[in-house]
Coordinates of C-alpha atoms and ligand atoms in Angstrom, one line a residue:
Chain A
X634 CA 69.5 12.9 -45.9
X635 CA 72.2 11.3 -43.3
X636 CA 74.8 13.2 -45.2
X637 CA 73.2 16.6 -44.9
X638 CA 72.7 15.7 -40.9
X639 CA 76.3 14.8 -40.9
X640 CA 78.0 17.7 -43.1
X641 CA 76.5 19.8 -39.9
X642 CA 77.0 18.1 -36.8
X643 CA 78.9 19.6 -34.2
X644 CA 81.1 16.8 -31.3
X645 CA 79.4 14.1 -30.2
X646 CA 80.3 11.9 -27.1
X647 CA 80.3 8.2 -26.7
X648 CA 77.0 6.8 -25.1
X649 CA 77.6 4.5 -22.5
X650 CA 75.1 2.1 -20.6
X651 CA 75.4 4.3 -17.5
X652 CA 73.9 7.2 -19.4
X653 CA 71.2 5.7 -21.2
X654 CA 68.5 6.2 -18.7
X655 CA 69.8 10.3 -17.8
X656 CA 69.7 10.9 -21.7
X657 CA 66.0 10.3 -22.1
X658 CA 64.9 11.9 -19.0
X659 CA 67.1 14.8 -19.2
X660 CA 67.3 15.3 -23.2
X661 CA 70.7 16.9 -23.0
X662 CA 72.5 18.9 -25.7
X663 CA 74.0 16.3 -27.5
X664 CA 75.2 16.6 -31.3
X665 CA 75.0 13.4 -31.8
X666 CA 75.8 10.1 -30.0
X667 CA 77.9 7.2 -30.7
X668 CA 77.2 3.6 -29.4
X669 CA 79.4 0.6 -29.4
X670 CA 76.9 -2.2 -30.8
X671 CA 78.3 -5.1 -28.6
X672 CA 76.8 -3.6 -25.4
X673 CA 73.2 -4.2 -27.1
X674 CA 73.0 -7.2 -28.6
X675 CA 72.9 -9.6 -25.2
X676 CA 71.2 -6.6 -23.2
X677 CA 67.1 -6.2 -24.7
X678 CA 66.5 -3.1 -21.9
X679 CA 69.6 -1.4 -23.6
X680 CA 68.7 -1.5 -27.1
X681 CA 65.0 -0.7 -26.1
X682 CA 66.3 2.4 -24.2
X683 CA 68.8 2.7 -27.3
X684 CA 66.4 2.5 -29.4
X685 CA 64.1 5.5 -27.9
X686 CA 67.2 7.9 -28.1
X687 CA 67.4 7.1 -31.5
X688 CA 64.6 8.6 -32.5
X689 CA 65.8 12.0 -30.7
X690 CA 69.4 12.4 -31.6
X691 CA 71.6 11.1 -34.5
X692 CA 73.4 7.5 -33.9
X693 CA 77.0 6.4 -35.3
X694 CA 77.8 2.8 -34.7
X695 CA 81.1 1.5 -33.5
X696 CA 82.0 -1.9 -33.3
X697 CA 84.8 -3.4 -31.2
X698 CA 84.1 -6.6 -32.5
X699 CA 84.0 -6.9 -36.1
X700 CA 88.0 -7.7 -36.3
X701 CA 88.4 -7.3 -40.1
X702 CA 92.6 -7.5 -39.8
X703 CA 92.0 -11.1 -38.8
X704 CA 93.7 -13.5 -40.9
X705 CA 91.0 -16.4 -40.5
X706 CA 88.5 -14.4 -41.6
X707 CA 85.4 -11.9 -39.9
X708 CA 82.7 -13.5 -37.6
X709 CA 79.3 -13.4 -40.4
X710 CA 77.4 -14.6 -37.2
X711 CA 78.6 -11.6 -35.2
X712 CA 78.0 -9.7 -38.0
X713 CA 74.8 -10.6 -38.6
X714 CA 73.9 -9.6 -35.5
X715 CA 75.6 -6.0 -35.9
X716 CA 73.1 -5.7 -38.7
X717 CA 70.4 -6.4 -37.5
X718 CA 70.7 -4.0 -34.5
X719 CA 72.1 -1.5 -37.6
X720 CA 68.8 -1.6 -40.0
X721 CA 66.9 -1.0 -36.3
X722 CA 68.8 2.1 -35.9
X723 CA 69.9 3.5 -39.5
X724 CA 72.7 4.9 -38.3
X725 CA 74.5 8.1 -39.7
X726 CA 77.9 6.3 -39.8
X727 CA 79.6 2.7 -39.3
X728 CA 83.0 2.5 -38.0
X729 CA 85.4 0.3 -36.5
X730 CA 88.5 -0.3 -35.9
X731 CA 91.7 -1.2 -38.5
X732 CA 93.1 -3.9 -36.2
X733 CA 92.5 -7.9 -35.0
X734 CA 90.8 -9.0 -32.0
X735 CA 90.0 -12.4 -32.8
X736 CA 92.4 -15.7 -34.0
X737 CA 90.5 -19.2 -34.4
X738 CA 87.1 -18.8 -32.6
X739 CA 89.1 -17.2 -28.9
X740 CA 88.4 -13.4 -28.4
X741 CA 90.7 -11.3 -26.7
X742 CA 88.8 -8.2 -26.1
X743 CA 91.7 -6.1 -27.3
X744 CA 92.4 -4.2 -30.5
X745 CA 95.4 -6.1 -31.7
X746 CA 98.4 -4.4 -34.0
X747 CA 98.5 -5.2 -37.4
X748 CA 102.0 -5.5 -39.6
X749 CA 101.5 -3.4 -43.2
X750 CA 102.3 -5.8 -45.5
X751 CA 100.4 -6.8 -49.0
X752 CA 99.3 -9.5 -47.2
X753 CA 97.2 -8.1 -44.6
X754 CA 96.3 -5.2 -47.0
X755 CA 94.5 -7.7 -49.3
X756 CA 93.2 -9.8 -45.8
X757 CA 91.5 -6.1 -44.5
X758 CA 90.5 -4.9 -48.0
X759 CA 88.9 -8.4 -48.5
X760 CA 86.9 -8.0 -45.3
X761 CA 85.7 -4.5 -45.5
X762 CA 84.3 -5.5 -48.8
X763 CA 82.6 -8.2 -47.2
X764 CA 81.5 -5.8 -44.3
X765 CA 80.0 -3.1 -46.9
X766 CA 78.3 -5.5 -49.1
X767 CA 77.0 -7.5 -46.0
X768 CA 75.7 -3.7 -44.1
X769 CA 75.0 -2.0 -47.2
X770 CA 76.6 0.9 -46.2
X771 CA 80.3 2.6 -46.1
X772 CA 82.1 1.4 -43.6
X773 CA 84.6 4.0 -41.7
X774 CA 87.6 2.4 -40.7
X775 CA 89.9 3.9 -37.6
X776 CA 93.7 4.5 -37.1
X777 CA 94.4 2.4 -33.8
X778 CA 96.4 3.0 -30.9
X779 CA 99.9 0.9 -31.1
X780 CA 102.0 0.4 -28.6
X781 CA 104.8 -1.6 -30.7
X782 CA 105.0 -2.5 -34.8
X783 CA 105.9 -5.2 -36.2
X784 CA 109.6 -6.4 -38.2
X785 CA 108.0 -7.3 -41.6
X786 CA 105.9 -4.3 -41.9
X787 CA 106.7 -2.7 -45.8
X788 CA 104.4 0.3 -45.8
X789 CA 103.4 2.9 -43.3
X790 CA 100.1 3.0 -41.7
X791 CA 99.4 5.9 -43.5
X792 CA 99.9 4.3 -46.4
X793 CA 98.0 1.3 -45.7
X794 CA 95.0 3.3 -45.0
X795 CA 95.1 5.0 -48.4
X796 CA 95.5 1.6 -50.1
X797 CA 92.3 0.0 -48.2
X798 CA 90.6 2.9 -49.3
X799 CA 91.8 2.7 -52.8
X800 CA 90.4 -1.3 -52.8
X801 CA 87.4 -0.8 -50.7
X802 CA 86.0 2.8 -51.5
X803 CA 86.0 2.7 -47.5
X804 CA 85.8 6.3 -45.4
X805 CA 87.9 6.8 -42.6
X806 CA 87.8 7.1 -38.9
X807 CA 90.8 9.6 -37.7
X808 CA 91.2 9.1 -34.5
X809 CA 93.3 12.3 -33.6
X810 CA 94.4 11.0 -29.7
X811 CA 95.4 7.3 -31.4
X812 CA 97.6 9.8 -34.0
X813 CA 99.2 10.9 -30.3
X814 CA 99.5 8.0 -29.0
X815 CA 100.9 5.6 -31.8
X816 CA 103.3 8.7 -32.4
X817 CA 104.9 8.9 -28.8
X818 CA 104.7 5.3 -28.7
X819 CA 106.7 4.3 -31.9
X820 CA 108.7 7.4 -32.0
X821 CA 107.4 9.1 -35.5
X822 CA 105.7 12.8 -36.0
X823 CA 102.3 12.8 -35.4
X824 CA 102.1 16.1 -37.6
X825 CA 103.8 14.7 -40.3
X826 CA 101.3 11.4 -40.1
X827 CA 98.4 13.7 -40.1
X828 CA 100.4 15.4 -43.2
X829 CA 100.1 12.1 -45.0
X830 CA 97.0 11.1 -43.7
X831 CA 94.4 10.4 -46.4
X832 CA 91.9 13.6 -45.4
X833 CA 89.4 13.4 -48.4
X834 CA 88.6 9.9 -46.6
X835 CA 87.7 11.0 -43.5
X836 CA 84.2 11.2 -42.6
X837 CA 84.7 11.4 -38.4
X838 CA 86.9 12.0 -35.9
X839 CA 87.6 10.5 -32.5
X840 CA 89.7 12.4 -29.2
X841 CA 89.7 10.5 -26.0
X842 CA 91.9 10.5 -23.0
X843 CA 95.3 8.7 -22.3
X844 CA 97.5 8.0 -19.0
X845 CA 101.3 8.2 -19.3
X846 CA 103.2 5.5 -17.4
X847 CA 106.9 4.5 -17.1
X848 CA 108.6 2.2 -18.4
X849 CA 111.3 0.2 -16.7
X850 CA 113.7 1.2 -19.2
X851 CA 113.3 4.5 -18.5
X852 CA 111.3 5.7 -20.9
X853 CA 107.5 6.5 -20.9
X854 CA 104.7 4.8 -22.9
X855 CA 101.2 6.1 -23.7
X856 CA 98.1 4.2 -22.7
X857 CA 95.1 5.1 -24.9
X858 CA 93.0 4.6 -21.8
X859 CA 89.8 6.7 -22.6
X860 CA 89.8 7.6 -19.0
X861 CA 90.8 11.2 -18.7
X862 CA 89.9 14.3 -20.2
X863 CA 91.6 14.8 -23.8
X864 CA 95.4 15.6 -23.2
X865 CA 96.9 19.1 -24.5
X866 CA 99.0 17.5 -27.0
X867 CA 95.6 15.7 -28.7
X868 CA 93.7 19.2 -28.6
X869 CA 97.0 20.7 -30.7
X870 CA 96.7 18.2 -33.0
X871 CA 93.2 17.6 -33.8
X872 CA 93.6 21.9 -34.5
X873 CA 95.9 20.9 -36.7
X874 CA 94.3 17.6 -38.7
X875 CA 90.8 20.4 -38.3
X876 CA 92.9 23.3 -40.3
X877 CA 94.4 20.7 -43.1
X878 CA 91.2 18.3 -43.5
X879 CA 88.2 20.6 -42.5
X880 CA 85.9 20.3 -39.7
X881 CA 84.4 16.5 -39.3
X882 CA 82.0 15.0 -37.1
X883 CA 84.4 14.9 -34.0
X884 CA 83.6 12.7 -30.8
X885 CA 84.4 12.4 -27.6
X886 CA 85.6 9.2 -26.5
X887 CA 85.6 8.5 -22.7
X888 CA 85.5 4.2 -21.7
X889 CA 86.6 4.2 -18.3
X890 CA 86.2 5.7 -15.4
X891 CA 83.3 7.6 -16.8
X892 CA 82.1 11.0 -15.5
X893 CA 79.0 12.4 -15.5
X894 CA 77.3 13.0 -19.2
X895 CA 77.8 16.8 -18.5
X896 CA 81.6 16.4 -18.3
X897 CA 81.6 14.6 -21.8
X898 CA 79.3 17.2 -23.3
X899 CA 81.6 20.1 -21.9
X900 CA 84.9 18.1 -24.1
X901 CA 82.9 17.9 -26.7
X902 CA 81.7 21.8 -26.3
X903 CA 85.8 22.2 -26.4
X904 CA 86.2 20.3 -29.5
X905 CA 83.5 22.5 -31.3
X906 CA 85.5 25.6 -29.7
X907 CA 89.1 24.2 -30.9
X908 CA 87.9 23.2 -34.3
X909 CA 86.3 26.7 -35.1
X910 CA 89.4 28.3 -34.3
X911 CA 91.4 26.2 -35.9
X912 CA 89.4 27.2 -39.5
X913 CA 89.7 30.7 -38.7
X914 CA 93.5 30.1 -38.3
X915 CA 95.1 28.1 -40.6
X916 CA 97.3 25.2 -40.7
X917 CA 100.3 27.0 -39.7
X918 CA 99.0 28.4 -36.3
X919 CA 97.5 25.6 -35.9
X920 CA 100.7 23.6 -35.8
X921 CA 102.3 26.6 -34.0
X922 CA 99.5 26.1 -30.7
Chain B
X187 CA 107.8 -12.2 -44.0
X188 CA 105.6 -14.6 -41.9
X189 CA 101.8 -15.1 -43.3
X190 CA 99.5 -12.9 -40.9
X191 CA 98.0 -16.1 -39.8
X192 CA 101.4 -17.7 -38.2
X193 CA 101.9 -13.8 -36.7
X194 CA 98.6 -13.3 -35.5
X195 CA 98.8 -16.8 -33.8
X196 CA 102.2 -16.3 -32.3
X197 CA 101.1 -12.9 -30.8
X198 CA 98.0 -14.4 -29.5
X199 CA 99.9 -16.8 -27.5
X200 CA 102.2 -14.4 -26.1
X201 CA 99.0 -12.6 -25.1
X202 CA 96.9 -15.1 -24.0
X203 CA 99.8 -17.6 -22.7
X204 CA 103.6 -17.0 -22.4
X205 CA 105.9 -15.0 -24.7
X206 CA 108.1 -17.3 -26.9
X207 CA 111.0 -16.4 -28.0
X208 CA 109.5 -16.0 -31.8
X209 CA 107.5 -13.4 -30.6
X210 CA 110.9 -11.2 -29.7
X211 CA 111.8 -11.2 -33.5
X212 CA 108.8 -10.4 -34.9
X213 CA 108.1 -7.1 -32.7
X214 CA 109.7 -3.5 -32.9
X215 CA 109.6 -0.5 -30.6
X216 CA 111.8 2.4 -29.9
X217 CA 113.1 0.6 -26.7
X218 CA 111.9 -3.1 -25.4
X219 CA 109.6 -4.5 -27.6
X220 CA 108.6 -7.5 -24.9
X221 CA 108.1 -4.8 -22.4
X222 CA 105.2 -3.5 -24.5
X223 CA 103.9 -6.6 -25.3
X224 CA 103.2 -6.7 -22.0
X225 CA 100.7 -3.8 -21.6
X226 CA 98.5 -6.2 -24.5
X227 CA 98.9 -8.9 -21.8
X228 CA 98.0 -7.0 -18.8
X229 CA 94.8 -5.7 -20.7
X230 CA 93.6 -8.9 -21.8
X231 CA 93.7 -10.6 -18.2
X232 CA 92.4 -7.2 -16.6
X233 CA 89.4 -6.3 -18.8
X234 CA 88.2 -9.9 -18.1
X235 CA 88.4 -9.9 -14.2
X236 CA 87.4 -6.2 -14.2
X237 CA 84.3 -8.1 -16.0
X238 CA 83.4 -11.0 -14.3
X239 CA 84.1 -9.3 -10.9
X240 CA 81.2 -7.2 -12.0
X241 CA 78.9 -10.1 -12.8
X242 CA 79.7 -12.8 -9.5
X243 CA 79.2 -9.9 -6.9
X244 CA 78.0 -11.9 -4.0
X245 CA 80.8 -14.7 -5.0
X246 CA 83.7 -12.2 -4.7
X247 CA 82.2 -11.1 -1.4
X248 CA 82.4 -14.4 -0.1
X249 CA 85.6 -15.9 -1.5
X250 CA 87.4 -12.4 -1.4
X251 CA 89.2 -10.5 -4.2
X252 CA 92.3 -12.1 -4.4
X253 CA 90.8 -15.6 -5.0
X254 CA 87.8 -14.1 -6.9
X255 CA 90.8 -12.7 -9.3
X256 CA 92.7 -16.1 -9.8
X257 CA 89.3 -17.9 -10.5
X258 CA 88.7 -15.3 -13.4
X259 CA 92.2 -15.8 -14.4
X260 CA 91.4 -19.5 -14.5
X261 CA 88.1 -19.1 -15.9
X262 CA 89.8 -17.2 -18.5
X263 CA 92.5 -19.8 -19.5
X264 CA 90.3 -23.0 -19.7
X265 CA 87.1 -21.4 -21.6
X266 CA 88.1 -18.2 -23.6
X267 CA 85.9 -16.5 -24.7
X268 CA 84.1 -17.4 -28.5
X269 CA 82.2 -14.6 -29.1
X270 CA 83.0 -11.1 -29.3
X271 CA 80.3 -9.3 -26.8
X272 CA 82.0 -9.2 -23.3
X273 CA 78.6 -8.8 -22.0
X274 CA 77.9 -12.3 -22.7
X275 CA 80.9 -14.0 -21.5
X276 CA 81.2 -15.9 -18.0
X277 CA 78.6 -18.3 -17.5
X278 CA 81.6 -20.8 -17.7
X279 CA 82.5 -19.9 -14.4
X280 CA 79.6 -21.6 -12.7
X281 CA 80.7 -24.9 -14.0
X282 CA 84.6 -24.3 -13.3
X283 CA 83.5 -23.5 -9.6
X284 CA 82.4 -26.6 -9.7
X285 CA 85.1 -28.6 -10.2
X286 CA 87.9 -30.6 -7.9
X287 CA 90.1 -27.0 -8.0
X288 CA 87.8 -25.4 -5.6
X289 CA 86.8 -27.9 -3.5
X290 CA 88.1 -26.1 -0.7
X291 CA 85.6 -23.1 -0.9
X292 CA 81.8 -23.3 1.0
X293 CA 79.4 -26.0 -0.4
X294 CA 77.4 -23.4 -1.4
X295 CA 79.9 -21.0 -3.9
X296 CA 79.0 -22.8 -7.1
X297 CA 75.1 -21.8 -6.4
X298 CA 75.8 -18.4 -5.1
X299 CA 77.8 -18.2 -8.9
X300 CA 74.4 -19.3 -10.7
X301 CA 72.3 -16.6 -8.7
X302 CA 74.7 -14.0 -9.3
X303 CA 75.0 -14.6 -13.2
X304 CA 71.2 -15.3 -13.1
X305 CA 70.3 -12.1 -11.6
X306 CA 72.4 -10.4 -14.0
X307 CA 71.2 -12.1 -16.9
X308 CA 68.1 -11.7 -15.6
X309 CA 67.6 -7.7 -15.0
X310 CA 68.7 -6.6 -18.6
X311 CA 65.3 -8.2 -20.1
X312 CA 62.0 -6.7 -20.6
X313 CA 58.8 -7.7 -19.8
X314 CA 56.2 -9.1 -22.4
X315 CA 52.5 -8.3 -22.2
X316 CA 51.2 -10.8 -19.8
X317 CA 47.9 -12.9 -21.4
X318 CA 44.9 -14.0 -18.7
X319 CA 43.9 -17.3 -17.9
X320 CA 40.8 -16.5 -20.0
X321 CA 43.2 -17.7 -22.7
X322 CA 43.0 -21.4 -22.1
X323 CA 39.1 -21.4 -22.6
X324 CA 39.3 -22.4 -26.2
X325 CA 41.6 -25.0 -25.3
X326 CA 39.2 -28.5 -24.8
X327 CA 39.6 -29.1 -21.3
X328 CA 41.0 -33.0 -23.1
X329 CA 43.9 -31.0 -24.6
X330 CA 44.9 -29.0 -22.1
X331 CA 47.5 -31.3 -20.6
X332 CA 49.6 -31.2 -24.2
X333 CA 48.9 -27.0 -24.4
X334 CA 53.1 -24.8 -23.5
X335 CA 53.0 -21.7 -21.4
X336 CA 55.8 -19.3 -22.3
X337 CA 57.1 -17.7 -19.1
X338 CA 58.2 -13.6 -19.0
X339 CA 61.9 -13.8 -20.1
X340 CA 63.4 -12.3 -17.3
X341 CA 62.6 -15.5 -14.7
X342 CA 64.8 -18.3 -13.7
X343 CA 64.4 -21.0 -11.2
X344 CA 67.3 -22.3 -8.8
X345 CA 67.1 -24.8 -6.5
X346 CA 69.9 -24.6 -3.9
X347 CA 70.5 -27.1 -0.9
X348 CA 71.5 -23.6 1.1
X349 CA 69.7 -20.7 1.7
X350 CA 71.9 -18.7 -1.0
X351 CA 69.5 -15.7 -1.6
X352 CA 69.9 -14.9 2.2
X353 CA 73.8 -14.1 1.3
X354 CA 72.6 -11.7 -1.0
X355 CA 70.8 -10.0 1.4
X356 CA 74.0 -10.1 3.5
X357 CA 76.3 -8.9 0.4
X358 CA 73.6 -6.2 0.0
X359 CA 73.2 -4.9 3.5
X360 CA 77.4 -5.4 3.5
X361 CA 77.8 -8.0 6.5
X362 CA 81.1 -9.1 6.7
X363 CA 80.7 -12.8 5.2
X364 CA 83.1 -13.6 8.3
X365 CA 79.4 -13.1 10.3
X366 CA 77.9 -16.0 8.3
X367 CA 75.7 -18.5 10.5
X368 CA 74.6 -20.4 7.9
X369 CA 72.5 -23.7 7.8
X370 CA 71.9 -26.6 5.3
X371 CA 68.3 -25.4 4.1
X372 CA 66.9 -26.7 1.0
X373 CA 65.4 -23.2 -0.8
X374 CA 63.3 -23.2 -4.0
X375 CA 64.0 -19.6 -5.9
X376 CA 62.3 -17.6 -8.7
X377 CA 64.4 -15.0 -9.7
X378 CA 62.4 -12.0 -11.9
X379 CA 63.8 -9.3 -13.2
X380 CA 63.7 -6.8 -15.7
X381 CA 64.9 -3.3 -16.9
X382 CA 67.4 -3.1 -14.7
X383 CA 65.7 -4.2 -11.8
X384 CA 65.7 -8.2 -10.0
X385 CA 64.3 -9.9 -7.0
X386 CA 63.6 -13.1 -5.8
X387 CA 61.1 -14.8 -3.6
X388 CA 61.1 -18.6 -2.6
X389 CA 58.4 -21.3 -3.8
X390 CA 57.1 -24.3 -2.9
X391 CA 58.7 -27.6 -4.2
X392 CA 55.4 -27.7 -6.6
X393 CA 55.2 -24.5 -7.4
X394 CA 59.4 -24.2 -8.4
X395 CA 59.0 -27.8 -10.5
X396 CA 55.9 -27.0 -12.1
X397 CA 56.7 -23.4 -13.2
X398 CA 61.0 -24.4 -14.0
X399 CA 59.2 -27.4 -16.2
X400 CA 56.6 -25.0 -18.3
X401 CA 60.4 -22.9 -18.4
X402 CA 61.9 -25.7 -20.3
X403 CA 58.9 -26.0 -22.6
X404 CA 57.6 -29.3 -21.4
X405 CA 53.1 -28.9 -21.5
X406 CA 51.4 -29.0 -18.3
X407 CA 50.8 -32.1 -17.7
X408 CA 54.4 -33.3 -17.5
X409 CA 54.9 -29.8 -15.8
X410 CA 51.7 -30.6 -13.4
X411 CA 53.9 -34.6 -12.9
X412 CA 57.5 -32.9 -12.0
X413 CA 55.7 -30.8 -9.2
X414 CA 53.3 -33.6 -7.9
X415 CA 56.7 -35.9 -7.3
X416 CA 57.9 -33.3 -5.2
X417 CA 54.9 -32.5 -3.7
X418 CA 51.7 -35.3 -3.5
X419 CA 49.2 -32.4 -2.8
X420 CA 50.1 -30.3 -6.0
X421 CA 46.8 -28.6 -7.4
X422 CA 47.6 -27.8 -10.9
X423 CA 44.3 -25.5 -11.3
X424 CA 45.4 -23.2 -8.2
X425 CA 49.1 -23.4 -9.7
X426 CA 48.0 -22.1 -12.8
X427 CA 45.8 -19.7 -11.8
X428 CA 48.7 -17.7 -9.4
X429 CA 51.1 -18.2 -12.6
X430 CA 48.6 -16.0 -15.0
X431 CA 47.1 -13.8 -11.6
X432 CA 51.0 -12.5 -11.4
X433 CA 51.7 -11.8 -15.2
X434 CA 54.4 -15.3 -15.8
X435 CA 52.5 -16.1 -19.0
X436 CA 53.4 -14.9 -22.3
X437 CA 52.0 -17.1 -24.7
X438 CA 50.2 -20.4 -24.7
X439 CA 50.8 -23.4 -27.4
X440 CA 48.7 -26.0 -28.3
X441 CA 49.9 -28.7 -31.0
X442 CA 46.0 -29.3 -31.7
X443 CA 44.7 -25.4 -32.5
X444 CA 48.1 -23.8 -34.1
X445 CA 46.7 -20.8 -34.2
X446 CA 47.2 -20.3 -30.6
X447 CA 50.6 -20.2 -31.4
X448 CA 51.1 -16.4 -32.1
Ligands
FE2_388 FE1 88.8 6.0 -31.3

């Protein structure tokens, strides 16, 4: 059934705590919804208000704190508890992120940088495994926003992607404005990454907003802030990844700073706009907007 | 090629402490590498003040911002976090407030800490259905002294040598702390809350010991003993019958009929 719903959703947005409460009195438009399980589990009037939307509007789950590039190995307590809150909801998708968060018990509420070596491709591959077989479901895993690489990488993250989904039988998690951002930020082609980008994998999309700042070099450095409306450059580029892979359940990701519901169901309105064009188009235009 | 585990902790301590030079060699970017390590190290120290900033309101209010920021910072170097929800990290901060470091704040910050992370804590519960007193009839009135009350979730009792819950009227009605007059003034506080919402009203020494004891799970007659030391003229029966007549109980325990216990 949940790939039937999911073959014809349009953009979803992110739901955060300070919408819960508008969402069930003013039932908006929504495609879809996607929830970041960690703001549930200490939080019982959350989940019950989760909960109740849940049985109105399709769910994806995305956790921030299942760190499955750590090297000591993925918190079974934590996700336990991401389970538990999962079998309440049945989800249409399970995602997080391809990245560390966590080293010897200490959290540092970031998405850390991975190298790609065989090393850390047999550490993630072990621990989506374990994921899967602990959730019982696919799990998606996301491209993340970098800011710097590291020396003894061997393989491109491309490349390490389409290996963890060669071990795992994982799905993927394009997110089109991390594409951007890693891009600008190590100084690649974001085209050409969406070019080698493992497309039959995907099964969701993610946009969300960035801040430029300077750097005291001289340069400039993208933030992946999820604070802002989705750039110009994103939009081009999720045309493009739309034209090559197909439309995919798209969402709109907004963290900070966070506007009215309306504002995020107007992006995602965009995104549905954007994507439909970019079918009708092609790959070329698409690369040409 | 370094094993991930000797990377990953090398990177965390440039994050979470200072950037070693074995960091430098390990990182690339198109210009400064060390210059982007420090947007990782700005995040991690600013998602955690942004945090518990939001959770010791009336604390920031009274200490100011840029204290209230170098306390998180500290907070956040002595007890990092173990567990991957933000939402549940900062109680530690009550206990660090406590300490020699900050003996130069009020006498009163470390309490006005436990209210603020109490209310929080507090107003994200829900409320259980309420039993009646009715429910003790088919305890024997000779048992009754070993029978548990369970209490809604979303109360907690503090006991405070100053009249804290007045400064967060204060916070609330945004006085400038600078107008404090503020007296030593022993105040006994139930704190309720729930779905978003929290208040607070003060009790008597009997009523906050017997109530905070049935909290902690002890039965009722060490509960009805912790509020007559306070208070000689306790009366359990009148006690109990304002904790049921205003919803408190949950559930009731007996060791002798286990069936109570659902
Ligand atoms: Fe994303």
């Amino acid at each position: 059934m949940h790939s039937q719903v999911v073959s014809s959703l349009g953009a979803g947005v992110g739901l955060r705590l300070q919408h819960l409460a508008a969402v069930i009195k003013d039932r908006p438009d929504a495609s879809w919804f996607e929830i970041h399980p960690e703001n549930y589990l200490a939080n019982p009037y959350a989940a019950e208000l989760l909960l109740e939307i849940a049985r109105s509007y399709p769910i994806s789950v995305h956790s921030v704190g299942v760190s499955v590039g750590s090297a000591g190995g993925i918190d079974r307590t934590h996700l336990a508890r991401v389970k538990a809150l999962i079998d309440r909801l049945d989800p249409i998708m399970v995602s997080g992120h391809l990245a560390w968060s966590t080293h010897e018990g200490d959290y540092l509420n970031d998405l850390l940088p991975l190298p790609y070596h065989r090393e850390s491709l047999a550490i993630v591959a072990d621990h989506i495994n374990q994921v899967q077989d602990a959730l019982g479901r696919p799990y998606h895993l996301e491209n993340p926003s970098t800011y710097l690489g590291f020396a003894d990488s061997t393989m491109t993250e491309t490349a390490f992607l389409a290996a963890v989904v060669d071990k795992t039988g994982c799905r993927l998690l394009c997110d089109v404005s991390n594409v951007h951002v890693s891009a600008h930020n190590l100084g690649y082609d974001p085209y050409r990454y969406i070019d080698e980008f493992p497309g039959e994998a995907i099964g969701e999309m993610h946009l969300g907003g960035l801040e430029i700042e300077a750097e005291a070099n001289g340069g400039e450095v993208i933030i992946d802030t999820h604070s802002r409306p989705i750039d110009g450059h994103a939009w081009d580029l999720y045309a493009y990844a739309v034209a090559r892979f197909g439309a995919r359940p798209t969402l709109i990701e907004w963290d900070n700073a966070i506007p009215e519901l309306t504002t995020l169901l107007d992006e995602a309105a965009k995104a549905d706009a954007v994507a439909a064009s970019a079918l009708k188009s092609g790959v070329r235009s698409a690369r040409a907007g | 090629m370094l094993a991930l585990a000797e990377t990953q902790a090398t990177f965390r301590h440039a994050v979470a402490g200072e950037p070693s030079s074995a960091v430098a060699g390990l990182l690339v970017a198109p210009r400064d590498p060390i210059e982007r390590l420090s947007i990782y190290r700005r995040h991690y120290r600013e998602s955690f003040r942004r945090h518990l900033r939001g959770r010791y309101p009336t604390l920031e209010w009274l200490i100011g911002t840029p204290r209230m920021t170098a306390l998180a910072d500290a907070v956040l170097e002595a007890r990092p976090p173990r567990a991957p929800s933000l939402a549940e990290y900062g109680a530690e901060l009550t206990e660090i407030i406590a300490g020699p470091d900050y003996a130069d704040l009020p006498p009163y910050v470390a309490d006005i800490a436990r209210l603020d992370w109490r209310l929080g804590s507090i107003a994200v519960e829900i409320e259980a259905p309420a039993i009646a007193i009715t429910d003790l009839a088919a305890i024997p009135p000779h048992r009754l002294g070993d029978v548990r009350v369970d209490l809604q979730p979303g109360l907690s009792y503090l006991r405070s040598a100053w009249p804290v819950d007045e400064l967060v009227k204060l916070r609330v009605t945004e006085t400038a702390p600078e107008q404090l007059a503020f007296a030593a003034e022993t105040v006994h506080l139930e704190l309720r809350g729930a779905r978003g919402k929290f208040g607070w009203r003060r009790l008597s020494g009997g009523e906050f010991f017997f109530r905070q004891s049935l909290q902690a799970d002890r039965p009722l007659a060490a509960a009805a003993e912790q509020a007559l030391c306070d208070d000689p003229g306790f009366d359990i029966s009148a006690a109990l019958a304002r904790l049921f007549a205003e919803g408190l109980a949950t559930a009731i325990h007996s060791p002798h009929r286990e069936t109570q216990d659902d």
